Short mmCIF file of C-alpha atoms and ligand atoms in Angstrom, two decimals:
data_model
loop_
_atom_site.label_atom_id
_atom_site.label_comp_id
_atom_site.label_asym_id
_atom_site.label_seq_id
_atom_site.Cartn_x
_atom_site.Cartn_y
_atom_site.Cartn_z
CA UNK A 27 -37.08 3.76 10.34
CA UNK A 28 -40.65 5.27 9.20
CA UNK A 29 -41.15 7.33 12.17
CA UNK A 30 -37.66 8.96 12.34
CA UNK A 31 -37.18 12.43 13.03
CA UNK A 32 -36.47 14.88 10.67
CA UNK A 33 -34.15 16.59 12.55
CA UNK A 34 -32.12 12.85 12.77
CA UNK A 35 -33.47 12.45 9.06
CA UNK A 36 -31.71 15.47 7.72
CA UNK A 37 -28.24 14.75 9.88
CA UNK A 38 -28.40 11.55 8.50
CA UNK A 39 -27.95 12.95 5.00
CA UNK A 40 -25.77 15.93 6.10
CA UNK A 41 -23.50 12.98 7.71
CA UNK A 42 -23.17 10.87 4.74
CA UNK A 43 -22.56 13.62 2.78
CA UNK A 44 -19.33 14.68 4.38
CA UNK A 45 -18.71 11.78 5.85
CA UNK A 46 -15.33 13.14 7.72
CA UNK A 47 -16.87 15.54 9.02
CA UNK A 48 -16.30 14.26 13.13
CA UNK A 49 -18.19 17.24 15.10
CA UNK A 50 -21.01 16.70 13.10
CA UNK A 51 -20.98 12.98 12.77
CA UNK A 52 -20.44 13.28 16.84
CA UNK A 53 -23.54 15.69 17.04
CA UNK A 54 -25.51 13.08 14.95
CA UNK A 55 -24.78 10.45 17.19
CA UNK A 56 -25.74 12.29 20.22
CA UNK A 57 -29.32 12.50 19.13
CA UNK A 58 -29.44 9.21 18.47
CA UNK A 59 -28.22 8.19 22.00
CA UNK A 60 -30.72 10.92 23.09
CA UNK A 61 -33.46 8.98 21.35
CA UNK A 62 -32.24 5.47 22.83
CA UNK A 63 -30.62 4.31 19.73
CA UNK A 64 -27.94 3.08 21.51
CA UNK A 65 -26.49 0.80 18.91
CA UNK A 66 -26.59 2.98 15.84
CA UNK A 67 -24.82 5.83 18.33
CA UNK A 68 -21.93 3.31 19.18
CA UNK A 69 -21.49 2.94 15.59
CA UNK A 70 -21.53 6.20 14.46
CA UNK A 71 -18.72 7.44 17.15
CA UNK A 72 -17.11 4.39 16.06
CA UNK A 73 -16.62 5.95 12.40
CA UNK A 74 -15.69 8.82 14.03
CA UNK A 75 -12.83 7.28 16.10
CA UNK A 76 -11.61 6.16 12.97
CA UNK A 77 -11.26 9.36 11.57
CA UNK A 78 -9.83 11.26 14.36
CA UNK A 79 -8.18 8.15 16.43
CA UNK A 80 -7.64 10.68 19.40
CA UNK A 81 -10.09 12.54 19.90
CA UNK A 82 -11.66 12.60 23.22
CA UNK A 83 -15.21 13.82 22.84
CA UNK A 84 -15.60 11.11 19.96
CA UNK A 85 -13.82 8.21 22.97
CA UNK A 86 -16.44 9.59 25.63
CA UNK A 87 -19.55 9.44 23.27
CA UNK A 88 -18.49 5.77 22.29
CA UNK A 89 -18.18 4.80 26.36
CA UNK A 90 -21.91 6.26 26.86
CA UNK A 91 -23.52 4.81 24.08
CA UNK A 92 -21.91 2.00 24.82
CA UNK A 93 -22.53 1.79 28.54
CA UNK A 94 -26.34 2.60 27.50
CA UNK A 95 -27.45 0.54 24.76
CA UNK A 96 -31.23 1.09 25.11
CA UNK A 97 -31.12 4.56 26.83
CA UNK A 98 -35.14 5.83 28.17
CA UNK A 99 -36.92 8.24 25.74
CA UNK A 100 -35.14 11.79 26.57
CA UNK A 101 -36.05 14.85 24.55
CA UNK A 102 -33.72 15.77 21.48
CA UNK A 103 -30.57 17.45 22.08
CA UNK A 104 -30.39 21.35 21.42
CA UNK A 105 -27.35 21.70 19.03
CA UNK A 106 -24.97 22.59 20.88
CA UNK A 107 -25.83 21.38 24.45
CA UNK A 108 -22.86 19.78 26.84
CA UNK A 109 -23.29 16.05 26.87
CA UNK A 110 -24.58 15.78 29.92
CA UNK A 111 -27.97 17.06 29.57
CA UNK A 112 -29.00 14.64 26.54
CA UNK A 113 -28.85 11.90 28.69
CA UNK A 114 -30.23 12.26 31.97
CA UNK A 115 -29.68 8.71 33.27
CA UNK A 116 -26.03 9.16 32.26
CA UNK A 117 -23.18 9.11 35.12
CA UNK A 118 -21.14 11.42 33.65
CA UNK A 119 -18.20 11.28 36.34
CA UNK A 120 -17.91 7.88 35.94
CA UNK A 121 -18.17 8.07 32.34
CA UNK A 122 -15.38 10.80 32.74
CA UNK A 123 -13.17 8.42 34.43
CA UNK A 124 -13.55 5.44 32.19
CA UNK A 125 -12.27 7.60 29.39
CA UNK A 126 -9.24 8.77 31.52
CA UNK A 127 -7.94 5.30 31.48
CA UNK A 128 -8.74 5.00 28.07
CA UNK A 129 -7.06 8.30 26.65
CA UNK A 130 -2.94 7.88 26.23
CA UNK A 131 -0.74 8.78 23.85
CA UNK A 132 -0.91 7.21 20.33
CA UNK A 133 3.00 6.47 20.15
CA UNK A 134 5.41 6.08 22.36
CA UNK A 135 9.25 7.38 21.29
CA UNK A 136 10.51 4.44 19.83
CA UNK A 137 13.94 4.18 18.23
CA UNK A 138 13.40 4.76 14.85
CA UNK A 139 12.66 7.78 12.76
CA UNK A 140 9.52 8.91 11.96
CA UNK A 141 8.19 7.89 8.60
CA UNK A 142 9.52 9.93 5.53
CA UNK A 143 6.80 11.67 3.73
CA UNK A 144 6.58 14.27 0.75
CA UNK A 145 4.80 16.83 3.15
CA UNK A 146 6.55 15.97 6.78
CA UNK A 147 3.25 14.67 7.93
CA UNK A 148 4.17 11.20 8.45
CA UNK A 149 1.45 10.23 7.06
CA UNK A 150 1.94 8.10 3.09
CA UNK A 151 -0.80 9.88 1.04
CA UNK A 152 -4.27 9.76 1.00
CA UNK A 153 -6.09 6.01 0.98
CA UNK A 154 -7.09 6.50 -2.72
CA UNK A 155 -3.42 5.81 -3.88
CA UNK A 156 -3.06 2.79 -2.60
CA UNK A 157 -5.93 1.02 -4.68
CA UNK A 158 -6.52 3.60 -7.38
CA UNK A 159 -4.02 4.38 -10.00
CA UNK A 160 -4.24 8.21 -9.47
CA UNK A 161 -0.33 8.83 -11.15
CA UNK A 162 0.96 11.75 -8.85
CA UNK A 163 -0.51 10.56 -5.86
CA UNK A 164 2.40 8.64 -4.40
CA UNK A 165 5.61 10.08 -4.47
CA UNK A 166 9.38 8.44 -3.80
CA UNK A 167 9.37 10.40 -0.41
CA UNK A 168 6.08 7.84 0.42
CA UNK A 169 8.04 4.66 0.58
CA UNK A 170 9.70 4.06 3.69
CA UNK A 171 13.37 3.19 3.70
CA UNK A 172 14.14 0.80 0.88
CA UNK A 173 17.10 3.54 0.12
CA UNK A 174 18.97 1.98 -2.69
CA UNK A 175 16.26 0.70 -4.65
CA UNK A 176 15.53 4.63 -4.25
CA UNK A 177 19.14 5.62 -5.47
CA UNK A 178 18.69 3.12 -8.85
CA UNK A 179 15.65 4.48 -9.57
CA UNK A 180 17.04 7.80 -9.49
CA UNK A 181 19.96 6.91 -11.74
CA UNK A 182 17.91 4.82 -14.25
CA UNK A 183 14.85 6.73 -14.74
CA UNK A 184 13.99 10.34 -12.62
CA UNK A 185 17.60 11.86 -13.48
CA UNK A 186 17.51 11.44 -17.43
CA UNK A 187 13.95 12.38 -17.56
CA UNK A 188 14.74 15.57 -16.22
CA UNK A 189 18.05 16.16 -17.43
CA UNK A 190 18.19 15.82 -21.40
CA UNK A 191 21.71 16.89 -21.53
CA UNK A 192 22.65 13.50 -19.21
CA UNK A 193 20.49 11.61 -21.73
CA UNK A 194 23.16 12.52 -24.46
CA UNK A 195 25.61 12.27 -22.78
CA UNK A 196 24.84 8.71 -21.71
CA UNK A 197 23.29 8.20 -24.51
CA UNK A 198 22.32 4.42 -25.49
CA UNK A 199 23.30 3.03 -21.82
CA UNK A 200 20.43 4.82 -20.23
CA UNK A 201 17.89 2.93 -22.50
CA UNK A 202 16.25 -0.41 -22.16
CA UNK A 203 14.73 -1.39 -19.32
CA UNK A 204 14.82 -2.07 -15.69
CA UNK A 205 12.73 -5.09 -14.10
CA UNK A 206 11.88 -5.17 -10.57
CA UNK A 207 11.56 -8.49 -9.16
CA UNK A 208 10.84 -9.65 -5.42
CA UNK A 209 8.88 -11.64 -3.01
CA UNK A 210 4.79 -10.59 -3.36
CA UNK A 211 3.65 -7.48 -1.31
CA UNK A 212 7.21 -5.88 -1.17
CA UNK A 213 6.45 -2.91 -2.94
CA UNK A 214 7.31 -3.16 -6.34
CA UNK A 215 3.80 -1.71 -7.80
CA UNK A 216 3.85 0.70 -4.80
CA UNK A 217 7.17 1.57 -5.56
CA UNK A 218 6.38 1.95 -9.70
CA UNK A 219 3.45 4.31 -8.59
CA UNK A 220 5.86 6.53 -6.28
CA UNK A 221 8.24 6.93 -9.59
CA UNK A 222 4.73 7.66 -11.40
CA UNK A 223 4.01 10.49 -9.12
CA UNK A 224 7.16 11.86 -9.61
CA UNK A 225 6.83 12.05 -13.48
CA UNK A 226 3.55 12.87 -13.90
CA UNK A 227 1.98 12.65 -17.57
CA UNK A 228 5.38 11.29 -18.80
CA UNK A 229 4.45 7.78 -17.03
CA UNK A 230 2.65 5.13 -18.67
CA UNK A 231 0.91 2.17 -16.41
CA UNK A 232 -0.29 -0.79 -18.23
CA UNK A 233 -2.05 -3.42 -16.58
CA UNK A 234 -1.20 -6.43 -18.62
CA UNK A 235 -4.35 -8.61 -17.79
CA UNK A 236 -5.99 -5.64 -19.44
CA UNK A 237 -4.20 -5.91 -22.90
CA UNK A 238 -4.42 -9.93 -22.30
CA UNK A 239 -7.92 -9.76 -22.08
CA UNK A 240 -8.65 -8.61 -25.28
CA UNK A 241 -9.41 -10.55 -28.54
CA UNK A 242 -6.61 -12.43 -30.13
CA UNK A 243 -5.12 -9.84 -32.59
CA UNK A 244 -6.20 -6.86 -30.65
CA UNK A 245 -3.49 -7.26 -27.53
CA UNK A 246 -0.55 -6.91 -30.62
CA UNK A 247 -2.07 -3.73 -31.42
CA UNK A 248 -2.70 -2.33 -27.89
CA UNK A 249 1.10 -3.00 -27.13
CA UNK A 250 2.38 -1.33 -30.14
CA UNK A 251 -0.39 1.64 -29.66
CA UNK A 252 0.89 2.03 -26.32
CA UNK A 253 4.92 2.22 -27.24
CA UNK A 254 3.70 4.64 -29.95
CA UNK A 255 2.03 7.37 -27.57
CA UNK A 256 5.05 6.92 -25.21
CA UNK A 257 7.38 7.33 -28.22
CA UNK A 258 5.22 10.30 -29.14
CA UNK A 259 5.25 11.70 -25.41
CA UNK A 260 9.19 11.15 -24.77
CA UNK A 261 10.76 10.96 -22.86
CA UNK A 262 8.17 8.39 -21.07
CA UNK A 263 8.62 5.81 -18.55
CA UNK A 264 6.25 2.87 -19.61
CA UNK A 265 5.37 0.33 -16.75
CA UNK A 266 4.43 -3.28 -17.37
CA UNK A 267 3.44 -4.88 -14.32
CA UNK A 268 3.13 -8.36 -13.78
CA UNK A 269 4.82 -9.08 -16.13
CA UNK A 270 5.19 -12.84 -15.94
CA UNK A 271 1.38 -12.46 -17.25
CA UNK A 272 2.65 -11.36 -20.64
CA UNK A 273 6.45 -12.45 -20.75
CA UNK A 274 5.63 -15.75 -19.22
CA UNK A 275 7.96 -18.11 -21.34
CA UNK A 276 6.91 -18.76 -24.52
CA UNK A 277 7.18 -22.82 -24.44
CA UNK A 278 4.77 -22.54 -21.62
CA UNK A 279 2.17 -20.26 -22.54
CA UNK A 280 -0.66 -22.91 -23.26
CA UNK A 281 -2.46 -19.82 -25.35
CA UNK A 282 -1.29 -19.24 -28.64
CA UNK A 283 -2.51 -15.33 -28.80
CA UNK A 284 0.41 -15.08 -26.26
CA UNK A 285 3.16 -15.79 -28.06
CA UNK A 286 2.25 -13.08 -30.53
CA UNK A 287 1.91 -10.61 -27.99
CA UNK A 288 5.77 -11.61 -26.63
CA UNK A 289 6.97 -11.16 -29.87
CA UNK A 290 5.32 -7.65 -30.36
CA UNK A 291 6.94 -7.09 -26.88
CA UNK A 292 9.97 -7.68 -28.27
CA UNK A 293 9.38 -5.87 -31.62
CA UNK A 294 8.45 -2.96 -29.53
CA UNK A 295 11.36 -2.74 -27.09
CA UNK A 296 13.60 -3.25 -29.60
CA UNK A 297 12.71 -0.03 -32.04
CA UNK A 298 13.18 -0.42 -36.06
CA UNK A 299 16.30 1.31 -35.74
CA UNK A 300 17.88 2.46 -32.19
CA UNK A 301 17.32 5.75 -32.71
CA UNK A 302 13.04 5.38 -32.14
CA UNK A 303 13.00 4.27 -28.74
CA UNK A 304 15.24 7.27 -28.15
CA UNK A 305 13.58 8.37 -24.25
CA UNK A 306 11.62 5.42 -23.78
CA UNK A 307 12.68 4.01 -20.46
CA UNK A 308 10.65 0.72 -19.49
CA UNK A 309 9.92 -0.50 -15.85
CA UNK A 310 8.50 -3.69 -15.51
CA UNK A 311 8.02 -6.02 -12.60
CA UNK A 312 7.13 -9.53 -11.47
CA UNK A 313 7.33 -12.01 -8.35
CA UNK A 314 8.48 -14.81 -11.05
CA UNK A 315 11.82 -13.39 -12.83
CA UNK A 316 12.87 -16.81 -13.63
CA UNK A 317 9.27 -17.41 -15.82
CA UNK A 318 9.91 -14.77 -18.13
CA UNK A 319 10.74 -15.08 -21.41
CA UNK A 320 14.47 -14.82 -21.37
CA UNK A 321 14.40 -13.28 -24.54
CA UNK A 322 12.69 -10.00 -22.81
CA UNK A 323 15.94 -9.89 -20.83
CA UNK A 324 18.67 -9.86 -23.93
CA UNK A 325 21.06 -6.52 -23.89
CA UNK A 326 18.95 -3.51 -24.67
CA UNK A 327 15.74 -4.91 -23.77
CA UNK A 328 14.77 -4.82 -19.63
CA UNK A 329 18.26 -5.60 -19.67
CA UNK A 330 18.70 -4.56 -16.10
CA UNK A 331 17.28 -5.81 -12.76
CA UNK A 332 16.48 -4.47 -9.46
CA UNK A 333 15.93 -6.70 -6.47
CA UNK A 334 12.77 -5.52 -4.16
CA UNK A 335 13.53 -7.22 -0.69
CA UNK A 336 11.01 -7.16 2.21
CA UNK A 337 11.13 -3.59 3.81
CA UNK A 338 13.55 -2.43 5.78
CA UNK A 339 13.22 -1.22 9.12
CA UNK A 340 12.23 2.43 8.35
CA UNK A 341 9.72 0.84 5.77
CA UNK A 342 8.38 -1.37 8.35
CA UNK A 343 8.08 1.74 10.29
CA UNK A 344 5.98 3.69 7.68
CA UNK A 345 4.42 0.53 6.57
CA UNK A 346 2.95 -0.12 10.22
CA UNK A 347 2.09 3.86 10.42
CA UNK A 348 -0.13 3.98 7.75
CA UNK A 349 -1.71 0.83 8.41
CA UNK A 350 -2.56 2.15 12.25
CA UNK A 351 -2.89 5.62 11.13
CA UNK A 352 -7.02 5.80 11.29
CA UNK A 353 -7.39 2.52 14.06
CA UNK A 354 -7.85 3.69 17.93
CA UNK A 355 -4.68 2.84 19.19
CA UNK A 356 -2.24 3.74 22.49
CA UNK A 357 1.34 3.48 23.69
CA UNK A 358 2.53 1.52 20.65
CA UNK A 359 6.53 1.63 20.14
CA UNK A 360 6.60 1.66 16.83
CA UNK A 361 10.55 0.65 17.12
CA UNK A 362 9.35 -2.06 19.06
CA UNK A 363 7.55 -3.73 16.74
CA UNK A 364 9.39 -2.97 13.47
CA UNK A 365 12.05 -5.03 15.24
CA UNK A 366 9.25 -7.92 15.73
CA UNK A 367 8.83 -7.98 12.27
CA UNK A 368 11.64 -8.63 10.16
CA UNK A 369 11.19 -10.06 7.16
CA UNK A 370 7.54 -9.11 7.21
CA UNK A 371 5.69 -7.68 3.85
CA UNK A 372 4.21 -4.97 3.65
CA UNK A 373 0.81 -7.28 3.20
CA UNK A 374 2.00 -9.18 6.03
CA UNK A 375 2.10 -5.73 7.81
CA UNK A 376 -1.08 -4.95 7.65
CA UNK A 377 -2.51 -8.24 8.28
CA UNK A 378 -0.95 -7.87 11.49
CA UNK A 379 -2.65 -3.88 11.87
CA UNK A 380 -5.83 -5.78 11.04
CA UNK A 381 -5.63 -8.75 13.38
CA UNK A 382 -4.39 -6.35 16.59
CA UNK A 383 -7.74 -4.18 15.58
CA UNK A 384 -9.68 -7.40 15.86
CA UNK A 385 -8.52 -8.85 19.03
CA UNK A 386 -8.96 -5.18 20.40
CA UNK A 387 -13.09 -4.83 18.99
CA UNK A 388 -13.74 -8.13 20.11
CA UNK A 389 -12.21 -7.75 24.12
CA UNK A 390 -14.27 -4.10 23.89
CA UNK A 391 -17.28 -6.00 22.65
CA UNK A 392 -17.37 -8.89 25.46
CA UNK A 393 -16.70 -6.40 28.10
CA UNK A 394 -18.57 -3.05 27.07
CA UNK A 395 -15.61 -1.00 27.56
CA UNK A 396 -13.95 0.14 24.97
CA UNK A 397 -10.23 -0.54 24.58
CA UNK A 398 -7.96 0.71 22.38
CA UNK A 399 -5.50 -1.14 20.37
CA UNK A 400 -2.05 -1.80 22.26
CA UNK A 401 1.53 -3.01 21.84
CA UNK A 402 -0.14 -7.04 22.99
CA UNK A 403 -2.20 -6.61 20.50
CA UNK A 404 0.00 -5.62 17.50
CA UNK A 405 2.73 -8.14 19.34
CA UNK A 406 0.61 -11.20 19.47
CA UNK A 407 -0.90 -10.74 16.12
CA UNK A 408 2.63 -10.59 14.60
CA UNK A 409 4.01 -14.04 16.55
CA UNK A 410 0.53 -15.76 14.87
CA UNK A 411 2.15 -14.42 11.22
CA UNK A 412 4.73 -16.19 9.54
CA UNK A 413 6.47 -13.88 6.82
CA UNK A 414 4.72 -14.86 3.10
CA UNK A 415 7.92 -14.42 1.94
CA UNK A 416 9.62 -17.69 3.09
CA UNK A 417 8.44 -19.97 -0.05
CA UNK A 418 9.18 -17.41 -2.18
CA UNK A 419 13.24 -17.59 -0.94
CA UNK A 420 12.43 -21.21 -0.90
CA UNK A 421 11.90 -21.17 -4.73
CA UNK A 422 14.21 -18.03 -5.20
CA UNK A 423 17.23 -20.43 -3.51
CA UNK A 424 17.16 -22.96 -5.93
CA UNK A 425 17.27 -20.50 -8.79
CA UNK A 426 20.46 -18.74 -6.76
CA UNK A 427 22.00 -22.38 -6.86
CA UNK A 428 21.21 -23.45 -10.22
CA UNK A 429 20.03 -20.70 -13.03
CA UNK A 430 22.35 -17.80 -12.21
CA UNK A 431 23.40 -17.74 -15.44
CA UNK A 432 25.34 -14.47 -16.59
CA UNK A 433 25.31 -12.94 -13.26
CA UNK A 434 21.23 -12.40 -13.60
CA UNK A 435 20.70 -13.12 -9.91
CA UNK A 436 23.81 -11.75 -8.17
CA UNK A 437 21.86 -9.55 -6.21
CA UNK A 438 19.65 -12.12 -4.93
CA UNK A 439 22.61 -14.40 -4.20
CA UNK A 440 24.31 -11.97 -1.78
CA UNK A 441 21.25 -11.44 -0.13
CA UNK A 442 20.77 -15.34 0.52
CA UNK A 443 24.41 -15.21 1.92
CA UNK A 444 24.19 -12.57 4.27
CA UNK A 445 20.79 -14.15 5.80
CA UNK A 446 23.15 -17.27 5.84
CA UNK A 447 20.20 -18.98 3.43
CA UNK A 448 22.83 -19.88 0.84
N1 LIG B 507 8.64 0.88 1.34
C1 LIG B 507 7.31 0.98 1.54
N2 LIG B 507 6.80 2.09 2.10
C2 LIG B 507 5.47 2.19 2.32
N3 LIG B 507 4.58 1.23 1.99
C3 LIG B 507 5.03 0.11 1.42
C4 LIG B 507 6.42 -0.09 1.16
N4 LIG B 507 6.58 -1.30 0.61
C5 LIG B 507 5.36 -1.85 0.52
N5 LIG B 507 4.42 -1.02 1.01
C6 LIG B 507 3.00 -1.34 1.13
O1 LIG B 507 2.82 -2.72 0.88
C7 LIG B 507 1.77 -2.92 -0.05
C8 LIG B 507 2.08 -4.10 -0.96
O2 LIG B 507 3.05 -3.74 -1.89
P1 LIG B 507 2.91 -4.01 -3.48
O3 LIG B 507 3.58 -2.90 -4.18
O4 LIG B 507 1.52 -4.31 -3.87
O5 LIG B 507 3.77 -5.35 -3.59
P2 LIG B 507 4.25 -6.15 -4.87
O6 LIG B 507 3.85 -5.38 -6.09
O7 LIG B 507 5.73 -6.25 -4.68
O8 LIG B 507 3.60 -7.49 -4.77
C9 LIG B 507 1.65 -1.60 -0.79
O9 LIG B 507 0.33 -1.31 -1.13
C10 LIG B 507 2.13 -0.58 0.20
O10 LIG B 507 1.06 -0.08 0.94
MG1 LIG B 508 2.54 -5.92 -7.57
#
């Protein structure tokens, strides 16, 4: 707007400077219900909700501006003045009220534990680490439940990086590798980024499409670049993700560059002589086990798998958590609806966050009141979801049945039999 204030010019800027910054965001959002900018106010405490989910001034700024879209000319706000005074027109008892009925607690004692987290917070990192590979960002304590893949990542990677006398003693069966496989949004990547965190420099992501992309001839040399700095930084976890991308079986892969680059794979996991790869652990993962190149899974190579299943219920529980951690939400039994949602992803998990938080705007938007997010909500958003996972047991059953061969899938078969899908 040309003829904005300066005083709501410069907040403007102070705001989107610290953007999580609530009692100023709040203060900013005042003046602009004070200057009848109704609208813009509801959005602003609508940011600010989202960063501090309880908090009541933020609630009671949202139900005025809301209540008072085009609110008459009033003079600007002194800094610090109650609420009551920038908007004269305003029935503030009422308003009071409103946001009684709206205020109640966030969670209601359900029967399962709060989430785990490295710091006790309950709350799994900061937002960054789920969508930017920041290694030490996520740590094991992060993942909810999930407690044996926990215990085999312990055993095959975190205890002989820090203990080199274990590594000798062990000696050649703690190398090779380990792949993860699973249904899609299960964790595997989340869960390769908590071991990450916990190792620190000595962890080494690739992401595969990367090394793909580049020209024909190039991708051998990234992949045997990259096993030399890990051989050179050992020991060194090095994690290939996706790997169906690269390892995809080598009568199918339509590109010729590929094979090459399966073949370097091999070169590289292999050493020239045992002794090179001496503290190179490899994690990979993939959704398709069965479409990689069985050669990648020959003794001493990722010779080892590790079956990701759809969380568990305390994953659930700090799956959900997170995913309602910022949203406006009240009374939800968190026990409640981790039982609602077996078999859920964690993607299906927060499609369900999202939906709830959609049904909930759109109710506060047809009636002008604003409603928080509640257990019908999260409920009915789960009973429209049908876990991704089923085709993927679909597809995994057959393989169960029919390509077991060596024991590969024994996991996965006992799993199948205990859901009574085998
Ligand atoms: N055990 C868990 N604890 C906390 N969050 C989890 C857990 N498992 C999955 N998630 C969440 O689910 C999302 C999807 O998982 P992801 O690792 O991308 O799946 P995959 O790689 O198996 O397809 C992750 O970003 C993470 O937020
Ligand atoms: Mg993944």
């Amino acid at each position: 707007m040309s003829d904005e204030s300066p005083l709501i010019r410069s907040l403007r800027a102070a705001v989107a400077a610290a953007p999580e910054d609530v009692p100023l965001r709040l203060h900013f959002a005042e003046l602009l219900l004070a200057e009848g900018r109704g609208d813009e106010a509801v959005t602003e405490a609508a940011v600010a909700l989202q960063h501090a989910p309880g908090d009541d001034a933020a609630r009671a700024l949202m139900v005025r501006a809301m209540g008072l879209p085009m609110a008459p000319e009033a003079p600007a706000a002194p800094q610090d003045a109650p609420a009551e005074t920038t908007a004269p027109t305003f029935d503030w008892d009422a308003a009071e009220q409103e946001v009684g009925d709206v205020v109640g607690p966030r969670f209601v004692t359900g029967d399962v534990e709060q989430p785990l987290t490295a710091d006790g917070s309950g709350d799994p990192g900061d937002a960054s680490a789920w969508d930017v590979d920041v290694p030490g960002s996520v740590r094991l304590a992060d993942v909810g439940g999930m407690q044996e893949v926990k215990d085999r990542l312990e055993a095959a990677f975190l205890a002989p990086m820090r203990n080199p006398e274990l590594r000798k003693l062990y000696g050649k069966s703690l190398r090779g590798g380990l792949l993860l496989y699973g249904p899609p949004g299960c964790g595997k990547t989340f869960i390769a980024r908590a071991v990450a965190g916990e190792l620190g420099a000595s962890f080494m992501s690739v992401s595969l499409s990367d090394v793909l992309d580049m020209y024909i001839g190039t991708s051998e040399k990234n992949v045997h670049d990259l096993f030399e700095t890990a051989r050179a930084q050992a020991p060194c976890v090095v994690f290939l993700d996706e790997l169906d991308a690269l390892g995809a079986k080598r009568s199918r892969t339509h590109h010729g560059g590929l094979r090459n680059v399966v073949n370097q794979l091999l070169t590289e996991l292999d050493g020239i002589d045992g002794a090179e790869n001496e503290g190179v652990f490899v994690l990979a993962a993939t959704n398709v086990p069965w479409d990689v190149d069985l050669a990648l899974r020959r003794p001493g190579r990722l010779d080892r798998t590790l079956l990701v299943l759809p969380p568990d219920a305390p994953a659930r529980e700090a799956i959900l958590h997170y995913h309602l951690r910022e949203r406006p939400i009240e009374s939800v039994d968190l026990g409640k609806l981790v039982k609602a949602t077996e078999d859920f992803s964690g993607a299906d998990l927060a499609h369900v966050c999202e939906t709830a938080a959609e049904s909930a705007l759109l109710d506060s938007a047809r009636t002008g009141t604003v409603r928080m997010i509640g257990m019908k909500d999260l409920l009915g958003a789960a009973k429209q979801i049908r876990p991704s996972s089923e085709s993927w047991f679909a597809s995994a059953r057959n393989v169960a049945m029919f390509a077991n061969d060596g024991g590969m899938y024994d996991d996965l078969v006992a799993y199948l039999k205990k859901k009574r899908k085998l």
